[in-house]
Amino acid sequence: MVQPEIFLVAIEMGIVLHLFPLAVNAFAIQCLSTVTGGGQSVFAKKENANAALLVASQKTLPVMVAVVEQLGGAFGESGLRVLPCVASRLIQKDAASNGLKVA
């Protein structure tokens, strides 16, 4: 049984985990657009800005670290368990950028 206070805090943390990177990255993209030419910048196009915002705001690493940390060292040191996860993520991105299908 989960206490309602803890459940609400978990929901609030989940919301912050999603909104904070979006807000920071939206601000960063606006700054990049201004610095790199204003209306002529590649970030001035809405589709480019949206794509950059979504890709920059992915939360796979924080979620992965939270899951590995909850294992409580059952499979070894948490820091060492994160390394294969990061490596597999990089391999997936590399394969996807080369046009290969990734499951």
mmCIF file of N, CA and C in Angstrom:
data_model
loop_
_atom_site.group_PDB
_atom_site.id
_atom_site.type_symbol
_atom_site.label_atom_id
_atom_site.label_comp_id
_atom_site.label_asym_id
_atom_site.label_seq_id
_atom_site.Cartn_x
_atom_site.Cartn_y
_atom_site.Cartn_z
ATOM 1 N N MET A 1 0.845 -1.187 0.000
ATOM 2 C CA MET A 1 0.000 0.000 0.000
ATOM 3 C C MET A 1 0.884 1.241 0.000
ATOM 4 N N VAL A 2 0.647 2.131 -0.934
ATOM 5 C CA VAL A 2 1.432 3.358 -1.056
ATOM 6 C C VAL A 2 0.670 4.492 -0.376
ATOM 7 N N GLN A 3 1.407 5.252 0.405
ATOM 8 C CA GLN A 3 0.782 6.403 1.069
ATOM 9 C C GLN A 3 0.433 7.463 0.028
ATOM 10 N N PRO A 4 -0.709 8.111 0.164
ATOM 11 C CA PRO A 4 -1.129 9.114 -0.828
ATOM 12 C C PRO A 4 -0.127 10.257 -0.993
ATOM 13 N N GLU A 5 0.526 10.666 0.105
ATOM 14 C CA GLU A 5 1.492 11.764 0.013
ATOM 15 C C GLU A 5 2.675 11.368 -0.872
ATOM 16 N N ILE A 6 3.151 10.142 -0.701
ATOM 17 C CA ILE A 6 4.287 9.668 -1.494
ATOM 18 C C ILE A 6 3.882 9.520 -2.954
ATOM 19 N N PHE A 7 2.668 9.053 -3.192
ATOM 20 C CA PHE A 7 2.171 8.906 -4.551
ATOM 21 C C PHE A 7 2.091 10.263 -5.251
ATOM 22 N N LEU A 8 1.586 11.281 -4.551
ATOM 23 C CA LEU A 8 1.486 12.621 -5.134
ATOM 24 C C LEU A 8 2.869 13.214 -5.411
ATOM 25 N N VAL A 9 3.813 12.992 -4.516
ATOM 26 C CA VAL A 9 5.173 13.480 -4.737
ATOM 27 C C VAL A 9 5.775 12.803 -5.968
ATOM 28 N N ALA A 10 5.531 11.512 -6.137
ATOM 29 C CA ALA A 10 6.044 10.794 -7.303
ATOM 30 C C ALA A 10 5.440 11.355 -8.593
ATOM 31 N N ILE A 11 4.166 11.674 -8.571
ATOM 32 C CA ILE A 11 3.521 12.266 -9.750
ATOM 33 C C ILE A 11 4.110 13.639 -10.040
ATOM 34 N N GLU A 12 4.296 14.443 -9.004
ATOM 35 C CA GLU A 12 4.885 15.772 -9.184
ATOM 36 C C GLU A 12 6.300 15.679 -9.744
ATOM 37 N N MET A 13 7.080 14.742 -9.244
ATOM 38 C CA MET A 13 8.442 14.575 -9.744
ATOM 39 C C MET A 13 8.437 14.133 -11.206
ATOM 40 N N GLY A 14 7.499 13.290 -11.577
ATOM 41 C CA GLY A 14 7.378 12.869 -12.967
ATOM 42 C C GLY A 14 7.037 14.028 -13.884
ATOM 43 N N ILE A 15 6.160 14.897 -13.427
ATOM 44 C CA ILE A 15 5.799 16.080 -14.217
ATOM 45 C C ILE A 15 7.000 16.996 -14.382
ATOM 46 N N VAL A 16 7.719 17.235 -13.285
ATOM 47 C CA VAL A 16 8.907 18.097 -13.344
ATOM 48 C C VAL A 16 9.959 17.480 -14.258
ATOM 49 N N LEU A 17 10.127 16.157 -14.183
ATOM 50 C CA LEU A 17 11.106 15.473 -15.025
ATOM 51 C C LEU A 17 10.809 15.674 -16.508
ATOM 52 N N HIS A 18 9.539 15.855 -16.861
ATOM 53 C CA HIS A 18 9.174 16.072 -18.253
ATOM 54 C C HIS A 18 9.193 17.553 -18.640
ATOM 55 N N LEU A 19 8.725 18.413 -17.774
ATOM 56 C CA LEU A 19 8.596 19.828 -18.130
ATOM 57 C C LEU A 19 9.904 20.611 -18.035
ATOM 58 N N PHE A 20 10.753 20.281 -17.065
ATOM 59 C CA PHE A 20 11.986 21.041 -16.878
ATOM 60 C C PHE A 20 12.902 20.964 -18.104
ATOM 61 N N PRO A 21 13.207 19.764 -18.628
ATOM 62 C CA PRO A 21 14.059 19.732 -19.827
ATOM 63 C C PRO A 21 13.420 20.436 -21.026
ATOM 64 N N LEU A 22 12.107 20.329 -21.161
ATOM 65 C CA LEU A 22 11.438 21.022 -22.267
ATOM 66 C C LEU A 22 11.614 22.532 -22.157
ATOM 67 N N ALA A 23 11.428 23.064 -20.957
ATOM 68 C CA ALA A 23 11.554 24.511 -20.758
ATOM 69 C C ALA A 23 12.986 24.982 -20.988
ATOM 70 N N VAL A 24 13.945 24.269 -20.427
ATOM 71 C CA VAL A 24 15.353 24.652 -20.588
ATOM 72 C C VAL A 24 15.769 24.569 -22.048
ATOM 73 N N ASN A 25 15.382 23.506 -22.725
ATOM 74 C CA ASN A 25 15.767 23.344 -24.125
ATOM 75 C C ASN A 25 15.052 24.336 -25.038
ATOM 76 N N ALA A 26 13.810 24.680 -24.736
ATOM 77 C CA ALA A 26 13.110 25.697 -25.529
ATOM 78 C C ALA A 26 13.828 27.036 -25.417
ATOM 79 N N PHE A 27 14.254 27.373 -24.208
ATOM 80 C CA PHE A 27 15.002 28.612 -24.004
ATOM 81 C C PHE A 27 16.342 28.557 -24.743
ATOM 82 N N ALA A 28 17.029 27.414 -24.676
ATOM 83 C CA ALA A 28 18.319 27.271 -25.342
ATOM 84 C C ALA A 28 18.172 27.389 -26.865
ATOM 85 N N ILE A 29 17.115 26.828 -27.412
ATOM 86 C CA ILE A 29 16.894 26.909 -28.854
ATOM 87 C C ILE A 29 16.598 28.348 -29.268
ATOM 88 N N GLN A 30 15.841 29.072 -28.454
ATOM 89 C CA GLN A 30 15.590 30.488 -28.743
ATOM 90 C C GLN A 30 16.902 31.266 -28.739
ATOM 91 N N CYS A 31 17.764 30.988 -27.763
ATOM 92 C CA CYS A 31 19.065 31.668 -27.691
ATOM 93 C C CYS A 31 19.917 31.318 -28.905
ATOM 94 N N LEU A 32 19.947 30.045 -29.277
ATOM 95 C CA LEU A 32 20.713 29.628 -30.456
ATOM 96 C C LEU A 32 20.191 30.299 -31.718
ATOM 97 N N SER A 33 18.898 30.408 -31.837
ATOM 98 C CA SER A 33 18.300 31.053 -32.999
ATOM 99 C C SER A 33 18.726 32.513 -33.078
ATOM 100 N N THR A 34 18.710 33.188 -31.944
ATOM 101 C CA THR A 34 19.089 34.600 -31.904
ATOM 102 C C THR A 34 20.564 34.777 -32.236
ATOM 103 N N VAL A 35 21.402 33.939 -31.668
ATOM 104 C CA VAL A 35 22.853 34.062 -31.847
ATOM 105 C C VAL A 35 23.280 33.688 -33.261
ATOM 106 N N THR A 36 22.602 32.749 -33.879
ATOM 107 C CA THR A 36 23.030 32.252 -35.191
ATOM 108 C C THR A 36 22.303 32.887 -36.365
ATOM 109 N N GLY A 37 21.750 34.058 -36.176
ATOM 110 C CA GLY A 37 21.201 34.763 -37.329
ATOM 111 C C GLY A 37 19.752 35.153 -37.242
ATOM 112 N N GLY A 38 19.115 35.013 -36.109
ATOM 113 C CA GLY A 38 17.735 35.441 -35.945
ATOM 114 C C GLY A 38 16.791 34.719 -36.878
ATOM 115 N N GLY A 39 16.101 35.468 -37.741
ATOM 116 C CA GLY A 39 15.113 34.892 -38.653
ATOM 117 C C GLY A 39 15.722 34.030 -39.738
ATOM 118 N N GLN A 40 17.025 34.200 -40.001
ATOM 119 C CA GLN A 40 17.708 33.414 -41.027
ATOM 120 C C GLN A 40 18.326 32.136 -40.463
ATOM 121 N N SER A 41 18.261 31.950 -39.163
ATOM 122 C CA SER A 41 18.864 30.788 -38.519
ATOM 123 C C SER A 41 18.117 29.509 -38.873
ATOM 124 N N VAL A 42 18.850 28.394 -38.830
ATOM 125 C CA VAL A 42 18.223 27.100 -39.068
ATOM 126 C C VAL A 42 17.190 26.798 -37.982
ATOM 127 N N PHE A 43 17.388 27.365 -36.787
ATOM 128 C CA PHE A 43 16.453 27.149 -35.687
ATOM 129 C C PHE A 43 15.219 28.045 -35.787
ATOM 130 N N ALA A 44 15.207 28.985 -36.732
ATOM 131 C CA ALA A 44 14.042 29.849 -36.902
ATOM 132 C C ALA A 44 12.876 29.094 -37.542
ATOM 133 N N LYS A 45 13.191 28.042 -38.297
ATOM 134 C CA LYS A 45 12.130 27.236 -38.894
ATOM 135 C C LYS A 45 11.471 26.415 -37.800
ATOM 136 N N LYS A 46 10.155 26.455 -37.766
ATOM 137 C CA LYS A 46 9.401 25.781 -36.702
ATOM 138 C C LYS A 46 9.664 24.277 -36.661
ATOM 139 N N GLU A 47 9.721 23.629 -37.836
ATOM 140 C CA GLU A 47 9.938 22.182 -37.841
ATOM 141 C C GLU A 47 11.324 21.815 -37.305
ATOM 142 N N ASN A 48 12.339 22.634 -37.606
ATOM 143 C CA ASN A 48 13.683 22.371 -37.076
ATOM 144 C C ASN A 48 13.732 22.604 -35.570
ATOM 145 N N ALA A 49 13.091 23.659 -35.123
ATOM 146 C CA ALA A 49 13.083 23.964 -33.686
ATOM 147 C C ALA A 49 12.340 22.871 -32.918
ATOM 148 N N ASN A 50 11.221 22.402 -33.456
ATOM 149 C CA ASN A 50 10.466 21.326 -32.786
ATOM 150 C C ASN A 50 11.270 20.028 -32.734
ATOM 151 N N ALA A 51 11.942 19.692 -33.819
ATOM 152 C CA ALA A 51 12.744 18.464 -33.846
ATOM 153 C C ALA A 51 13.886 18.553 -32.837
ATOM 154 N N ALA A 52 14.566 19.687 -32.799
ATOM 155 C CA ALA A 52 15.666 19.868 -31.848
ATOM 156 C C ALA A 52 15.155 19.806 -30.413
ATOM 157 N N LEU A 53 14.006 20.400 -30.173
ATOM 158 C CA LEU A 53 13.426 20.394 -28.823
ATOM 159 C C LEU A 53 13.093 18.981 -28.364
ATOM 160 N N LEU A 54 12.475 18.201 -29.223
ATOM 161 C CA LEU A 54 12.105 16.835 -28.851
ATOM 162 C C LEU A 54 13.321 15.937 -28.643
ATOM 163 N N VAL A 55 14.288 16.025 -29.540
ATOM 164 C CA VAL A 55 15.473 15.180 -29.423
ATOM 165 C C VAL A 55 16.297 15.574 -28.194
ATOM 166 N N ALA A 56 16.440 16.866 -27.954
ATOM 167 C CA ALA A 56 17.233 17.326 -26.811
ATOM 168 C C ALA A 56 16.552 17.030 -25.484
ATOM 169 N N SER A 57 15.258 16.846 -25.478
ATOM 170 C CA SER A 57 14.510 16.642 -24.233
ATOM 171 C C SER A 57 14.235 15.178 -23.919
ATOM 172 N N GLN A 58 14.852 14.265 -24.636
ATOM 173 C CA GLN A 58 14.637 12.851 -24.336
ATOM 174 C C GLN A 58 15.134 12.548 -22.929
ATOM 175 N N LYS A 59 14.401 11.702 -22.250
ATOM 176 C CA LYS A 59 14.695 11.427 -20.845
ATOM 177 C C LYS A 59 15.111 9.989 -20.596
ATOM 178 N N THR A 60 15.694 9.334 -21.584
ATOM 179 C CA THR A 60 16.035 7.934 -21.397
ATOM 180 C C THR A 60 17.125 7.738 -20.350
ATOM 181 N N LEU A 61 18.113 8.624 -20.317
ATOM 182 C CA LEU A 61 19.207 8.450 -19.362
ATOM 183 C C LEU A 61 18.746 8.617 -17.916
ATOM 184 N N PRO A 62 17.986 9.675 -17.552
ATOM 185 C CA PRO A 62 17.551 9.769 -16.159
ATOM 186 C C PRO A 62 16.640 8.616 -15.724
ATOM 187 N N VAL A 63 15.781 8.161 -16.624
ATOM 188 C CA VAL A 63 14.894 7.041 -16.284
ATOM 189 C C VAL A 63 15.710 5.766 -16.106
ATOM 190 N N MET A 64 16.682 5.553 -16.993
ATOM 191 C CA MET A 64 17.524 4.375 -16.896
ATOM 192 C C MET A 64 18.306 4.361 -15.585
ATOM 193 N N VAL A 65 18.867 5.503 -15.205
ATOM 194 C CA VAL A 65 19.629 5.578 -13.951
ATOM 195 C C VAL A 65 18.709 5.306 -12.760
ATOM 196 N N ALA A 66 17.494 5.823 -12.797
ATOM 197 C CA ALA A 66 16.551 5.589 -11.695
ATOM 198 C C ALA A 66 16.208 4.106 -11.571
ATOM 199 N N VAL A 67 16.014 3.437 -12.701
ATOM 200 C CA VAL A 67 15.686 2.011 -12.668
ATOM 201 C C VAL A 67 16.869 1.203 -12.145
ATOM 202 N N VAL A 68 18.069 1.486 -12.636
ATOM 203 C CA VAL A 68 19.256 0.747 -12.199
ATOM 204 C C VAL A 68 19.503 0.985 -10.717
ATOM 205 N N GLU A 69 19.288 2.197 -10.251
ATOM 206 C CA GLU A 69 19.512 2.514 -8.838
ATOM 207 C C GLU A 69 18.532 1.751 -7.947
ATOM 208 N N GLN A 70 17.319 1.517 -8.421
ATOM 209 C CA GLN A 70 16.333 0.796 -7.620
ATOM 210 C C GLN A 70 16.677 -0.682 -7.458
ATOM 211 N N LEU A 71 17.586 -1.181 -8.284
ATOM 212 C CA LEU A 71 18.013 -2.568 -8.137
ATOM 213 C C LEU A 71 18.842 -2.764 -6.871
ATOM 214 N N GLY A 72 19.328 -1.667 -6.301
ATOM 215 C CA GLY A 72 20.023 -1.721 -5.026
ATOM 216 C C GLY A 72 21.313 -2.521 -5.040
ATOM 217 N N GLY A 73 22.007 -2.525 -6.139
ATOM 218 C CA GLY A 73 23.267 -3.243 -6.205
ATOM 219 C C GLY A 73 23.119 -4.748 -6.321
ATOM 220 N N ALA A 74 21.925 -5.218 -6.652
ATOM 221 C CA ALA A 74 21.685 -6.656 -6.760
ATOM 222 C C ALA A 74 22.548 -7.298 -7.848
ATOM 223 N N PHE A 75 22.870 -6.546 -8.888
ATOM 224 C CA PHE A 75 23.676 -7.070 -9.990
ATOM 225 C C PHE A 75 25.039 -6.408 -10.076
ATOM 226 N N GLY A 76 25.490 -5.779 -9.010
ATOM 227 C CA GLY A 76 26.780 -5.093 -9.001
ATOM 228 C C GLY A 76 26.608 -3.614 -8.733
ATOM 229 N N GLU A 77 27.697 -2.896 -8.825
ATOM 230 C CA GLU A 77 27.679 -1.457 -8.579
ATOM 231 C C GLU A 77 26.769 -0.742 -9.581
ATOM 232 N N SER A 78 25.975 0.195 -9.075
ATOM 233 C CA SER A 78 25.027 0.902 -9.937
ATOM 234 C C SER A 78 25.743 1.668 -11.047
ATOM 235 N N GLY A 79 26.844 2.313 -10.691
ATOM 236 C CA GLY A 79 27.584 3.085 -11.694
ATOM 237 C C GLY A 79 28.096 2.224 -12.828
ATOM 238 N N LEU A 80 28.526 1.014 -12.507
ATOM 239 C CA LEU A 80 29.012 0.107 -13.541
ATOM 240 C C LEU A 80 27.867 -0.488 -14.349
ATOM 241 N N ARG A 81 26.694 -0.648 -13.752
ATOM 242 C CA ARG A 81 25.529 -1.187 -14.459
ATOM 243 C C ARG A 81 25.006 -0.199 -15.487
ATOM 244 N N VAL A 82 25.250 1.075 -15.280
ATOM 245 C CA VAL A 82 24.753 2.099 -16.202
ATOM 246 C C VAL A 82 25.564 2.091 -17.503
ATOM 247 N N LEU A 83 26.832 1.733 -17.439
ATOM 248 C CA LEU A 83 27.698 1.787 -18.622
ATOM 249 C C LEU A 83 27.187 0.963 -19.803
ATOM 250 N N PRO A 84 26.789 -0.308 -19.619
ATOM 251 C CA PRO A 84 26.260 -1.045 -20.777
ATOM 252 C C PRO A 84 24.969 -0.442 -21.321
ATOM 253 N N CYS A 85 24.171 0.148 -20.447
ATOM 254 C CA CYS A 85 22.921 0.782 -20.895
ATOM 255 C C CYS A 85 23.226 1.986 -21.786
ATOM 256 N N VAL A 86 24.194 2.802 -21.376
ATOM 257 C CA VAL A 86 24.588 3.962 -22.176
ATOM 258 C C VAL A 86 25.184 3.490 -23.500
ATOM 259 N N ALA A 87 26.043 2.464 -23.446
ATOM 260 C CA ALA A 87 26.662 1.949 -24.669
ATOM 261 C C ALA A 87 25.606 1.426 -25.644
ATOM 262 N N SER A 88 24.618 0.697 -25.142
ATOM 263 C CA SER A 88 23.587 0.167 -26.037
ATOM 264 C C SER A 88 22.756 1.292 -26.640
ATOM 265 N N ARG A 89 22.522 2.343 -25.870
ATOM 266 C CA ARG A 89 21.773 3.490 -26.385
ATOM 267 C C ARG A 89 22.549 4.167 -27.515
ATOM 268 N N LEU A 90 23.862 4.333 -27.324
ATOM 269 C CA LEU A 90 24.692 4.949 -28.360
ATOM 270 C C LEU A 90 24.736 4.081 -29.617
ATOM 271 N N ILE A 91 24.798 2.772 -29.446
ATOM 272 C CA ILE A 91 24.811 1.856 -30.590
ATOM 273 C C ILE A 91 23.487 1.950 -31.343
ATOM 274 N N GLN A 92 22.368 2.036 -30.616
ATOM 275 C CA GLN A 92 21.065 2.159 -31.262
ATOM 276 C C GLN A 92 20.980 3.449 -32.059
ATOM 277 N N LYS A 93 21.466 4.549 -31.472
ATOM 278 C CA LYS A 93 21.426 5.829 -32.195
ATOM 279 C C LYS A 93 22.295 5.770 -33.432
ATOM 280 N N ASP A 94 23.478 5.139 -33.336
ATOM 281 C CA ASP A 94 24.385 5.037 -34.476
ATOM 282 C C ASP A 94 23.748 4.193 -35.576
ATOM 283 N N ALA A 95 23.120 3.088 -35.199
ATOM 284 C CA ALA A 95 22.461 2.225 -36.176
ATOM 285 C C ALA A 95 21.298 2.956 -36.832
ATOM 286 N N ALA A 96 20.538 3.710 -36.054
ATOM 287 C CA ALA A 96 19.398 4.450 -36.601
ATOM 288 C C ALA A 96 19.876 5.545 -37.569
ATOM 289 N N SER A 97 20.995 6.183 -37.241
ATOM 290 C CA SER A 97 21.497 7.245 -38.121
ATOM 291 C C SER A 97 22.041 6.683 -39.433
ATOM 292 N N ASN A 98 22.412 5.400 -39.443
ATOM 293 C CA ASN A 98 22.890 4.754 -40.665
ATOM 294 C C ASN A 98 21.757 4.137 -41.474
ATOM 295 N N GLY A 99 20.522 4.347 -41.056
ATOM 296 C CA GLY A 99 19.370 3.860 -41.796
ATOM 297 C C GLY A 99 18.970 2.430 -41.464
ATOM 298 N N LEU A 100 19.545 1.854 -40.437
ATOM 299 C CA LEU A 100 19.174 0.498 -40.029
ATOM 300 C C LEU A 100 17.970 0.531 -39.121
ATOM 301 N N LYS A 101 17.144 -0.499 -39.183
ATOM 302 C CA LYS A 101 15.993 -0.589 -38.283
ATOM 303 C C LYS A 101 16.459 -1.081 -36.943
ATOM 304 N N VAL A 102 16.001 -0.409 -35.894
ATOM 305 C CA VAL A 102 16.361 -0.775 -34.521
ATOM 306 C C VAL A 102 15.101 -1.176 -33.787
ATOM 307 N N ALA A 103 15.138 -2.316 -33.125
ATOM 308 C CA ALA A 103 13.950 -2.795 -32.400
ATOM 309 C C ALA A 103 13.743 -2.021 -31.146
#
